[in-house]
Amino acid sequence: KYDWRLRAKGSDEIAELSYAVNQMSKDIQNYQQQRTKFFMDISHELRTPLTYFKGYVEAVLNGMVTTEEDKKKYLHLLYNQSGQLQRLVQDLSDLSQLENEEFTLQRTRTSIETVMVNSLEFMGPSIEEKGIELTYELSPTPLYVSGDEQRLQQVIINLLENAKKYTPASGTIKVSTYQDKDQCVIEVADTGPGIPKKDLPHIWERLYRVEKSRSRDTGGSGLGLTICQKIVALHTGEITVASEEGVGTTFQVRLPVWGS
Ligand code: ADP
């Protein structure tokens, strides 16, 4: 059928137009596929702890758990699973808040030293309790960024939590900050198992885990790094990772220094 809208157009323009429409429909299809995958993944994440939950309660109700010691063990398992669910729901709501177009950071002149000291004070005791050595080397000259202190702290705490989770006892976590030209650099390096090369590009994806059971056992939601990446991007910064299997992992955050 003759399309009047295209009457005045040359054939090049028609080709361009049809290419653009084609591209748009591919984008929509992609978006829908991603959405479906995300909802399927979320359902799976919720189903797993709930299945355990139900199983433990059934065992107690059916009189299969008799001794006080076993009851305690089951309550402990239930407690862990509910913590896992709580973490997942918290991270999901945090992520949707960060992805909301109306979300804005509470930016002020933020001292990186304050962010680091607060994060180290929060995570230090439990890292050392696990038998991991924690060392730090903070920039001798004060570094400031235009940042949301709470959100930046959230990023560093998340990186420290991961380093603690995946590094075995007697390993080392090293934290450092320095200035590189007009950028403030923060590094969190560990001597954990490292991340296989093929997984490296994917670790920022929602709910992506290198080894599903390893991470779930340690209480991760699989959203931590996605949240970190969003927060750093909102600060017009960059977060990258360097890792070698059997050697360790280093996360690096780069933020524009105050006034640059
Ligand atoms: P999780 O809550 O599962 O830790 P994250 O988004 O924080 O999720 O991390 C994604 C995955 O990247 C983890 O499941 C883990 O496999 C891997 N990972 C993250 N940090 C480290 C690290 N320091 N050492 C080894 N693997 C890591």
PDB file of C-alpha atoms and ligand atoms in Angstrom:
ATOM      1  CA  LYS A   1       0.000   0.000   0.000  1.00  0.00           C
ATOM      2  CA  TYR A   2       1.290   3.490  -0.883  1.00  0.00           C
ATOM      3  CA  ASP A   3       2.491   5.348   2.200  1.00  0.00           C
ATOM      4  CA  TRP A   4       1.857   9.114   1.826  1.00  0.00           C
ATOM      5  CA  ARG A   5       4.302   9.920   4.616  1.00  0.00           C
ATOM      6  CA  LEU A   6       7.189   8.616   2.556  1.00  0.00           C
ATOM      7  CA  ARG A   7       6.128  10.334  -0.695  1.00  0.00           C
ATOM      8  CA  ALA A   8       8.544  13.217  -0.331  1.00  0.00           C
ATOM      9  CA  LYS A   9      11.451  11.125   0.842  1.00  0.00           C
ATOM     10  CA  GLY A  10      14.356   9.910  -1.252  1.00  0.00           C
ATOM     11  CA  SER A  11      15.258   6.229  -1.166  1.00  0.00           C
ATOM     12  CA  ASP A  12      18.269   6.869   1.138  1.00  0.00           C
ATOM     13  CA  GLU A  13      16.030   8.474   3.708  1.00  0.00           C
ATOM     14  CA  ILE A  14      13.587   5.597   3.508  1.00  0.00           C
ATOM     15  CA  ALA A  15      16.434   3.154   4.096  1.00  0.00           C
ATOM     16  CA  GLU A  16      17.604   5.202   7.091  1.00  0.00           C
ATOM     17  CA  LEU A  17      14.121   5.349   8.503  1.00  0.00           C
ATOM     18  CA  SER A  18      13.520   1.651   8.168  1.00  0.00           C
ATOM     19  CA  TYR A  19      16.923   0.957   9.773  1.00  0.00           C
ATOM     20  CA  ALA A  20      16.019   3.184  12.731  1.00  0.00           C
ATOM     21  CA  VAL A  21      12.643   1.482  13.190  1.00  0.00           C
ATOM     22  CA  ASN A  22      14.310  -1.903  12.981  1.00  0.00           C
ATOM     23  CA  GLN A  23      16.887  -0.898  15.571  1.00  0.00           C
ATOM     24  CA  MET A  24      14.209   0.444  17.900  1.00  0.00           C
ATOM     25  CA  SER A  25      12.203  -2.743  17.760  1.00  0.00           C
ATOM     26  CA  LYS A  26      15.396  -4.748  18.517  1.00  0.00           C
ATOM     27  CA  ASP A  27      16.060  -2.504  21.545  1.00  0.00           C
ATOM     28  CA  ILE A  28      12.509  -3.028  22.829  1.00  0.00           C
ATOM     29  CA  GLN A  29      12.849  -6.783  22.346  1.00  0.00           C
ATOM     30  CA  ASN A  30      16.188  -6.758  24.210  1.00  0.00           C
ATOM     31  CA  TYR A  31      14.722  -4.756  27.058  1.00  0.00           C
ATOM     32  CA  GLN A  32      11.790  -7.138  27.354  1.00  0.00           C
ATOM     33  CA  GLN A  33      14.100 -10.149  27.361  1.00  0.00           C
ATOM     34  CA  GLN A  34      16.245  -8.590  30.114  1.00  0.00           C
ATOM     35  CA  ARG A  35      13.163  -7.786  32.163  1.00  0.00           C
ATOM     36  CA  THR A  36      11.842 -11.331  31.876  1.00  0.00           C
ATOM     37  CA  LYS A  37      15.249 -12.752  32.826  1.00  0.00           C
ATOM     38  CA  PHE A  38      15.488 -10.437  35.852  1.00  0.00           C
ATOM     39  CA  PHE A  39      12.064 -11.475  37.158  1.00  0.00           C
ATOM     40  CA  MET A  40      12.891 -15.141  36.634  1.00  0.00           C
ATOM     41  CA  ASP A  41      16.181 -14.714  38.488  1.00  0.00           C
ATOM     42  CA  ILE A  42      14.484 -12.862  41.349  1.00  0.00           C
ATOM     43  CA  SER A  43      11.865 -15.601  41.686  1.00  0.00           C
ATOM     44  CA  HIS A  44      14.634 -18.154  41.861  1.00  0.00           C
ATOM     45  CA  GLU A  45      16.513 -16.126  44.492  1.00  0.00           C
ATOM     46  CA  LEU A  46      13.381 -15.883  46.634  1.00  0.00           C
ATOM     47  CA  ARG A  47      12.375 -19.497  46.119  1.00  0.00           C
ATOM     48  CA  THR A  48      15.642 -20.992  47.329  1.00  0.00           C
ATOM     49  CA  PRO A  49      15.651 -19.675  50.906  1.00  0.00           C
ATOM     50  CA  LEU A  50      11.878 -20.149  51.148  1.00  0.00           C
ATOM     51  CA  THR A  51      12.198 -23.823  50.199  1.00  0.00           C
ATOM     52  CA  TYR A  52      14.774 -24.342  52.954  1.00  0.00           C
ATOM     53  CA  PHE A  53      12.609 -22.363  55.326  1.00  0.00           C
ATOM     54  CA  LYS A  54       9.576 -24.536  54.694  1.00  0.00           C
ATOM     55  CA  GLY A  55      11.627 -27.722  54.929  1.00  0.00           C
ATOM     56  CA  TYR A  56      13.045 -26.845  58.347  1.00  0.00           C
ATOM     57  CA  VAL A  57       9.660 -25.847  59.762  1.00  0.00           C
ATOM     58  CA  GLU A  58       8.069 -29.046  58.422  1.00  0.00           C
ATOM     59  CA  ALA A  59      10.799 -31.143  60.007  1.00  0.00           C
ATOM     60  CA  VAL A  60      10.132 -29.542  63.403  1.00  0.00           C
ATOM     61  CA  LEU A  61       6.319 -29.790  63.047  1.00  0.00           C
ATOM     62  CA  ASN A  62       6.517 -33.462  62.047  1.00  0.00           C
ATOM     63  CA  GLY A  63       8.446 -34.249  65.210  1.00  0.00           C
ATOM     64  CA  MET A  64      11.603 -35.125  63.309  1.00  0.00           C
ATOM     65  CA  VAL A  65      13.680 -32.757  65.398  1.00  0.00           C
ATOM     66  CA  THR A  66      13.666 -33.965  68.973  1.00  0.00           C
ATOM     67  CA  THR A  67      16.753 -32.945  70.907  1.00  0.00           C
ATOM     68  CA  GLU A  68      17.305 -29.407  72.161  1.00  0.00           C
ATOM     69  CA  GLU A  69      20.602 -29.368  70.313  1.00  0.00           C
ATOM     70  CA  ASP A  70      18.924 -30.164  66.978  1.00  0.00           C
ATOM     71  CA  LYS A  71      16.183 -27.608  67.604  1.00  0.00           C
ATOM     72  CA  LYS A  72      18.856 -24.975  68.142  1.00  0.00           C
ATOM     73  CA  LYS A  73      20.584 -26.045  64.954  1.00  0.00           C
ATOM     74  CA  TYR A  74      17.350 -25.711  62.956  1.00  0.00           C
ATOM     75  CA  LEU A  75      16.547 -22.337  64.478  1.00  0.00           C
ATOM     76  CA  HIS A  76      20.010 -21.190  63.528  1.00  0.00           C
ATOM     77  CA  LEU A  77      19.476 -22.330  59.922  1.00  0.00           C
ATOM     78  CA  LEU A  78      16.120 -20.522  59.824  1.00  0.00           C
ATOM     79  CA  TYR A  79      17.767 -17.406  61.184  1.00  0.00           C
ATOM     80  CA  ASN A  80      20.412 -17.509  58.438  1.00  0.00           C
ATOM     81  CA  GLN A  81      17.847 -17.983  55.690  1.00  0.00           C
ATOM     82  CA  SER A  82      15.737 -15.090  56.948  1.00  0.00           C
ATOM     83  CA  GLY A  83      18.857 -12.916  57.017  1.00  0.00           C
ATOM     84  CA  GLN A  84      19.507 -13.896  53.410  1.00  0.00           C
ATOM     85  CA  LEU A  85      15.972 -12.889  52.409  1.00  0.00           C
ATOM     86  CA  GLN A  86      16.218  -9.624  54.311  1.00  0.00           C
ATOM     87  CA  ARG A  87      19.480  -8.765  52.566  1.00  0.00           C
ATOM     88  CA  LEU A  88      18.016  -9.545  49.142  1.00  0.00           C
ATOM     89  CA  VAL A  89      14.923  -7.404  49.718  1.00  0.00           C
ATOM     90  CA  GLN A  90      17.035  -4.538  51.111  1.00  0.00           C
ATOM     91  CA  ASP A  91      19.410  -4.617  48.124  1.00  0.00           C
ATOM     92  CA  LEU A  92      16.521  -4.834  45.646  1.00  0.00           C
ATOM     93  CA  SER A  93      14.818  -1.784  47.085  1.00  0.00           C
ATOM     94  CA  ASP A  94      18.146   0.066  47.214  1.00  0.00           C
ATOM     95  CA  LEU A  95      18.845  -0.729  43.578  1.00  0.00           C
ATOM     96  CA  SER A  96      15.410   0.375  42.399  1.00  0.00           C
ATOM     97  CA  GLN A  97      15.854   3.623  44.337  1.00  0.00           C
ATOM     98  CA  LEU A  98      19.219   4.251  42.637  1.00  0.00           C
ATOM     99  CA  GLU A  99      17.757   3.447  39.217  1.00  0.00           C
ATOM    100  CA  ASN A 100      14.874   5.866  39.661  1.00  0.00           C
ATOM    101  CA  GLU A 101      15.376   8.824  37.328  1.00  0.00           C
ATOM    102  CA  GLU A 102      14.370  11.200  40.099  1.00  0.00           C
ATOM    103  CA  PHE A 103      17.034   9.944  42.486  1.00  0.00           C
ATOM    104  CA  THR A 104      19.703  12.505  43.393  1.00  0.00           C
ATOM    105  CA  LEU A 105      22.831  12.171  45.490  1.00  0.00           C
ATOM    106  CA  GLN A 106      23.285  14.306  48.622  1.00  0.00           C
ATOM    107  CA  ARG A 107      26.544  15.816  47.416  1.00  0.00           C
ATOM    108  CA  THR A 108      28.893  17.866  49.562  1.00  0.00           C
ATOM    109  CA  ARG A 109      32.653  18.407  49.754  1.00  0.00           C
ATOM    110  CA  THR A 110      33.495  14.944  51.049  1.00  0.00           C
ATOM    111  CA  SER A 111      36.734  13.873  52.668  1.00  0.00           C
ATOM    112  CA  ILE A 112      37.882  10.519  51.312  1.00  0.00           C
ATOM    113  CA  GLU A 113      39.805   9.950  54.537  1.00  0.00           C
ATOM    114  CA  THR A 114      36.552  10.220  56.527  1.00  0.00           C
ATOM    115  CA  VAL A 115      34.813   7.767  54.167  1.00  0.00           C
ATOM    116  CA  MET A 116      37.697   5.306  54.489  1.00  0.00           C
ATOM    117  CA  VAL A 117      38.114   5.606  58.263  1.00  0.00           C
ATOM    118  CA  ASN A 118      34.363   5.138  58.841  1.00  0.00           C
ATOM    119  CA  SER A 119      34.259   2.099  56.548  1.00  0.00           C
ATOM    120  CA  LEU A 120      37.368   0.583  58.148  1.00  0.00           C
ATOM    121  CA  GLU A 121      35.984   1.158  61.644  1.00  0.00           C
ATOM    122  CA  PHE A 122      32.782  -0.588  60.612  1.00  0.00           C
ATOM    123  CA  MET A 123      34.347  -3.589  58.854  1.00  0.00           C
ATOM    124  CA  GLY A 124      37.751  -3.869  60.552  1.00  0.00           C
ATOM    125  CA  PRO A 125      36.767  -5.850  63.665  1.00  0.00           C
ATOM    126  CA  SER A 126      34.913  -8.619  61.774  1.00  0.00           C
ATOM    127  CA  ILE A 127      37.701  -8.875  59.170  1.00  0.00           C
ATOM    128  CA  GLU A 128      40.309  -9.326  61.883  1.00  0.00           C
ATOM    129  CA  GLU A 129      38.036 -11.697  63.769  1.00  0.00           C
ATOM    130  CA  LYS A 130      38.093 -13.961  60.708  1.00  0.00           C
ATOM    131  CA  GLY A 131      41.895 -14.031  60.960  1.00  0.00           C
ATOM    132  CA  ILE A 132      42.502 -11.829  57.912  1.00  0.00           C
ATOM    133  CA  GLU A 133      45.230  -9.195  58.121  1.00  0.00           C
ATOM    134  CA  LEU A 134      43.924  -5.717  57.298  1.00  0.00           C
ATOM    135  CA  THR A 135      46.392  -3.042  56.214  1.00  0.00           C
ATOM    136  CA  TYR A 136      45.823   0.429  54.843  1.00  0.00           C
ATOM    137  CA  GLU A 137      47.818   3.197  53.231  1.00  0.00           C
ATOM    138  CA  LEU A 138      45.843   6.419  52.974  1.00  0.00           C
ATOM    139  CA  SER A 139      47.014   9.420  50.953  1.00  0.00           C
ATOM    140  CA  PRO A 140      49.147  11.710  53.162  1.00  0.00           C
ATOM    141  CA  THR A 141      47.618  14.785  51.469  1.00  0.00           C
ATOM    142  CA  PRO A 142      43.875  15.155  52.114  1.00  0.00           C
ATOM    143  CA  LEU A 143      41.646  14.162  49.185  1.00  0.00           C
ATOM    144  CA  TYR A 144      38.208  15.670  48.642  1.00  0.00           C
ATOM    145  CA  VAL A 145      35.493  14.807  46.129  1.00  0.00           C
ATOM    146  CA  SER A 146      32.025  16.127  45.382  1.00  0.00           C
ATOM    147  CA  GLY A 147      30.293  13.160  46.916  1.00  0.00           C
ATOM    148  CA  ASP A 148      27.472  11.613  48.866  1.00  0.00           C
ATOM    149  CA  GLU A 149      29.343  10.466  51.991  1.00  0.00           C
ATOM    150  CA  GLN A 150      26.819   7.780  52.959  1.00  0.00           C
ATOM    151  CA  ARG A 151      26.688   6.323  49.459  1.00  0.00           C
ATOM    152  CA  LEU A 152      30.470   6.315  49.036  1.00  0.00           C
ATOM    153  CA  GLN A 153      30.753   4.575  52.389  1.00  0.00           C
ATOM    154  CA  GLN A 154      28.238   2.012  51.139  1.00  0.00           C
ATOM    155  CA  VAL A 155      30.525   1.282  48.154  1.00  0.00           C
ATOM    156  CA  ILE A 156      33.661   0.829  50.270  1.00  0.00           C
ATOM    157  CA  ILE A 157      31.843  -1.280  52.887  1.00  0.00           C
ATOM    158  CA  ASN A 158      30.468  -3.463  50.113  1.00  0.00           C
ATOM    159  CA  LEU A 159      33.940  -3.989  48.623  1.00  0.00           C
ATOM    160  CA  LEU A 160      35.345  -4.760  52.081  1.00  0.00           C
ATOM    161  CA  GLU A 161      32.476  -7.188  52.766  1.00  0.00           C
ATOM    162  CA  ASN A 162      33.217  -9.028  49.523  1.00  0.00           C
ATOM    163  CA  ALA A 163      36.945  -9.105  50.257  1.00  0.00           C
ATOM    164  CA  LYS A 164      36.188 -10.533  53.714  1.00  0.00           C
ATOM    165  CA  LYS A 165      33.682 -13.066  52.362  1.00  0.00           C
ATOM    166  CA  TYR A 166      35.924 -14.525  49.701  1.00  0.00           C
ATOM    167  CA  THR A 167      39.345 -14.280  51.389  1.00  0.00           C
ATOM    168  CA  PRO A 168      40.255 -17.232  53.584  1.00  0.00           C
ATOM    169  CA  ALA A 169      41.602 -16.825  57.102  1.00  0.00           C
ATOM    170  CA  SER A 170      45.297 -15.859  57.154  1.00  0.00           C
ATOM    171  CA  GLY A 171      44.823 -13.910  53.910  1.00  0.00           C
ATOM    172  CA  THR A 172      45.364 -10.162  53.561  1.00  0.00           C
ATOM    173  CA  ILE A 173      43.178  -7.196  52.617  1.00  0.00           C
ATOM    174  CA  LYS A 174      44.933  -3.986  51.671  1.00  0.00           C
ATOM    175  CA  VAL A 175      43.154  -0.663  51.306  1.00  0.00           C
ATOM    176  CA  SER A 176      44.802   2.368  49.730  1.00  0.00           C
ATOM    177  CA  THR A 177      43.962   5.861  48.473  1.00  0.00           C
ATOM    178  CA  TYR A 178      46.009   8.228  46.320  1.00  0.00           C
ATOM    179  CA  GLN A 179      45.653  10.995  43.784  1.00  0.00           C
ATOM    180  CA  ASP A 180      46.319  10.346  40.088  1.00  0.00           C
ATOM    181  CA  LYS A 181      46.174  13.623  38.100  1.00  0.00           C
ATOM    182  CA  ASP A 182      42.647  14.983  38.657  1.00  0.00           C
ATOM    183  CA  GLN A 183      41.306  11.713  39.991  1.00  0.00           C
ATOM    184  CA  CYS A 184      41.031  10.298  43.465  1.00  0.00           C
ATOM    185  CA  VAL A 185      41.816   6.569  43.481  1.00  0.00           C
ATOM    186  CA  ILE A 186      40.609   4.073  46.086  1.00  0.00           C
ATOM    187  CA  GLU A 187      41.767   0.461  45.996  1.00  0.00           C
ATOM    188  CA  VAL A 188      40.625  -2.602  47.912  1.00  0.00           C
ATOM    189  CA  ALA A 189      42.925  -5.553  47.247  1.00  0.00           C
ATOM    190  CA  ASP A 190      42.607  -9.061  48.652  1.00  0.00           C
ATOM    191  CA  THR A 191      44.505 -12.333  48.503  1.00  0.00           C
ATOM    192  CA  GLY A 192      41.340 -14.378  47.969  1.00  0.00           C
ATOM    193  CA  PRO A 193      40.629 -16.995  45.277  1.00  0.00           C
ATOM    194  CA  GLY A 194      40.392 -14.461  42.443  1.00  0.00           C
ATOM    195  CA  ILE A 195      37.744 -14.351  39.714  1.00  0.00           C
ATOM    196  CA  PRO A 196      38.032 -16.442  36.530  1.00  0.00           C
ATOM    197  CA  LYS A 197      38.687 -14.353  33.375  1.00  0.00           C
ATOM    198  CA  LYS A 198      35.490 -15.467  31.695  1.00  0.00           C
ATOM    199  CA  ASP A 199      33.387 -14.209  34.647  1.00  0.00           C
ATOM    200  CA  LEU A 200      35.090 -10.831  35.023  1.00  0.00           C
ATOM    201  CA  PRO A 201      32.931  -8.873  32.534  1.00  0.00           C
ATOM    202  CA  HIS A 202      29.754 -10.205  34.148  1.00  0.00           C
ATOM    203  CA  ILE A 203      30.291  -9.578  37.877  1.00  0.00           C
ATOM    204  CA  TRP A 204      28.532  -6.171  37.607  1.00  0.00           C
ATOM    205  CA  GLU A 205      25.322  -7.745  36.314  1.00  0.00           C
ATOM    206  CA  ARG A 206      22.370  -8.069  38.641  1.00  0.00           C
ATOM    207  CA  LEU A 207      22.360 -11.350  40.554  1.00  0.00           C
ATOM    208  CA  TYR A 208      25.446 -12.655  38.740  1.00  0.00           C
ATOM    209  CA  ARG A 209      27.568 -14.975  40.817  1.00  0.00           C
ATOM    210  CA  VAL A 210      30.767 -16.724  39.873  1.00  0.00           C
ATOM    211  CA  GLU A 211      29.967 -19.771  41.917  1.00  0.00           C
ATOM    212  CA  LYS A 212      26.348 -19.777  42.960  1.00  0.00           C
ATOM    213  CA  SER A 213      26.625 -21.845  46.107  1.00  0.00           C
ATOM    214  CA  ARG A 214      29.858 -20.267  47.335  1.00  0.00           C
ATOM    215  CA  SER A 215      28.356 -16.814  47.328  1.00  0.00           C
ATOM    216  CA  ARG A 216      24.926 -17.765  48.631  1.00  0.00           C
ATOM    217  CA  ASP A 217      26.465 -19.667  51.531  1.00  0.00           C
ATOM    218  CA  THR A 218      28.367 -16.553  52.501  1.00  0.00           C
ATOM    219  CA  GLY A 219      25.215 -14.445  52.545  1.00  0.00           C
ATOM    220  CA  GLY A 220      25.586 -12.440  49.336  1.00  0.00           C
ATOM    221  CA  SER A 221      22.587 -11.161  47.397  1.00  0.00           C
ATOM    222  CA  GLY A 222      24.420 -10.971  44.076  1.00  0.00           C
ATOM    223  CA  LEU A 223      23.455  -7.283  43.826  1.00  0.00           C
ATOM    224  CA  GLY A 224      26.334  -5.720  45.752  1.00  0.00           C
ATOM    225  CA  LEU A 225      28.568  -4.880  42.804  1.00  0.00           C
ATOM    226  CA  THR A 226      25.641  -3.684  40.673  1.00  0.00           C
ATOM    227  CA  ILE A 227      24.807  -1.220  43.459  1.00  0.00           C
ATOM    228  CA  CYS A 228      28.487  -0.149  43.753  1.00  0.00           C
ATOM    229  CA  GLN A 229      28.697   0.478  40.009  1.00  0.00           C
ATOM    230  CA  LYS A 230      25.491   2.553  40.020  1.00  0.00           C
ATOM    231  CA  ILE A 231      26.677   4.733  42.924  1.00  0.00           C
ATOM    232  CA  VAL A 232      30.108   5.330  41.371  1.00  0.00           C
ATOM    233  CA  ALA A 233      28.524   6.154  37.977  1.00  0.00           C
ATOM    234  CA  LEU A 234      26.198   8.693  39.647  1.00  0.00           C
ATOM    235  CA  HIS A 235      29.400  10.357  40.928  1.00  0.00           C
ATOM    236  CA  THR A 236      30.727  10.394  37.316  1.00  0.00           C
ATOM    237  CA  GLY A 237      33.424   8.005  38.462  1.00  0.00           C
ATOM    238  CA  GLU A 238      34.533   4.573  37.375  1.00  0.00           C
ATOM    239  CA  ILE A 239      34.902   1.224  39.123  1.00  0.00           C
ATOM    240  CA  THR A 240      37.122  -1.500  37.680  1.00  0.00           C
ATOM    241  CA  VAL A 241      38.475  -4.860  38.732  1.00  0.00           C
ATOM    242  CA  ALA A 242      41.741  -6.711  38.213  1.00  0.00           C
ATOM    243  CA  SER A 243      41.879 -10.307  39.302  1.00  0.00           C
ATOM    244  CA  GLU A 244      43.965 -13.422  38.959  1.00  0.00           C
ATOM    245  CA  GLU A 245      42.828 -16.850  40.001  1.00  0.00           C
ATOM    246  CA  GLY A 246      44.742 -18.152  42.987  1.00  0.00           C
ATOM    247  CA  VAL A 247      46.378 -14.755  43.592  1.00  0.00           C
ATOM    248  CA  GLY A 248      43.633 -12.289  44.498  1.00  0.00           C
ATOM    249  CA  THR A 249      41.364  -9.466  43.419  1.00  0.00           C
ATOM    250  CA  THR A 250      41.738  -5.682  43.388  1.00  0.00           C
ATOM    251  CA  PHE A 251      38.790  -3.317  42.977  1.00  0.00           C
ATOM    252  CA  GLN A 252      39.618   0.248  41.991  1.00  0.00           C
ATOM    253  CA  VAL A 253      37.298   3.253  42.307  1.00  0.00           C
ATOM    254  CA  ARG A 254      38.190   6.505  40.514  1.00  0.00           C
ATOM    255  CA  LEU A 255      36.387   9.752  41.321  1.00  0.00           C
ATOM    256  CA  PRO A 256      37.024  13.278  40.049  1.00  0.00           C
ATOM    257  CA  VAL A 257      38.803  15.271  42.794  1.00  0.00           C
ATOM    258  CA  TRP A 258      36.953  18.248  44.243  1.00  0.00           C
ATOM    259  CA  GLY A 259      37.079  21.261  41.931  1.00  0.00           C
ATOM    260  CA  SER A 260      38.321  19.368  38.844  1.00  0.00           C
TER     261      SER A 260
HETATM  262  P1  ADP B   1      27.526 -11.221  46.170  1.00  0.00           P
HETATM  263  O1  ADP B   1      26.481 -10.613  47.028  1.00  0.00           O
HETATM  264  O2  ADP B   1      27.183 -12.588  45.672  1.00  0.00           O
HETATM  265  O3  ADP B   1      28.905 -11.134  46.743  1.00  0.00           O
HETATM  266  P2  ADP B   1      28.355  -9.164  44.325  1.00  0.00           P
HETATM  267  O4  ADP B   1      27.573  -8.424  43.285  1.00  0.00           O
HETATM  268  O5  ADP B   1      28.930  -8.372  45.445  1.00  0.00           O
HETATM  269  O6  ADP B   1      27.458 -10.342  44.821  1.00  0.00           O
HETATM  270  O7  ADP B   1      29.540  -9.912  43.586  1.00  0.00           O
HETATM  271  C1  ADP B   1      29.283 -10.686  42.408  1.00  0.00           C
HETATM  272  C2  ADP B   1      30.187 -11.904  42.357  1.00  0.00           C
HETATM  273  O8  ADP B   1      31.543 -11.494  42.114  1.00  0.00           O
HETATM  274  C3  ADP B   1      30.233 -12.687  43.640  1.00  0.00           C
HETATM  275  O9  ADP B   1      29.188 -13.622  43.741  1.00  0.00           O
HETATM  276  C4  ADP B   1      31.589 -13.361  43.575  1.00  0.00           C
HETATM  277  O10 ADP B   1      31.484 -14.540  42.803  1.00  0.00           O
HETATM  278  C5  ADP B   1      32.443 -12.353  42.800  1.00  0.00           C
HETATM  279  N1  ADP B   1      33.289 -11.536  43.693  1.00  0.00           N
HETATM  280  C6  ADP B   1      33.025 -10.279  44.137  1.00  0.00           C
HETATM  281  N2  ADP B   1      34.025  -9.810  44.903  1.00  0.00           N
HETATM  282  C7  ADP B   1      34.961 -10.790  44.966  1.00  0.00           C
HETATM  283  C8  ADP B   1      36.251 -10.907  45.611  1.00  0.00           C
HETATM  284  N3  ADP B   1      36.768  -9.935  46.345  1.00  0.00           N
HETATM  285  N4  ADP B   1      36.928 -12.082  45.431  1.00  0.00           N
HETATM  286  C9  ADP B   1      36.420 -13.078  44.681  1.00  0.00           C
HETATM  287  N5  ADP B   1      35.213 -13.027  44.047  1.00  0.00           N
HETATM  288  C10 ADP B   1      34.490 -11.902  44.189  1.00  0.00           C
END
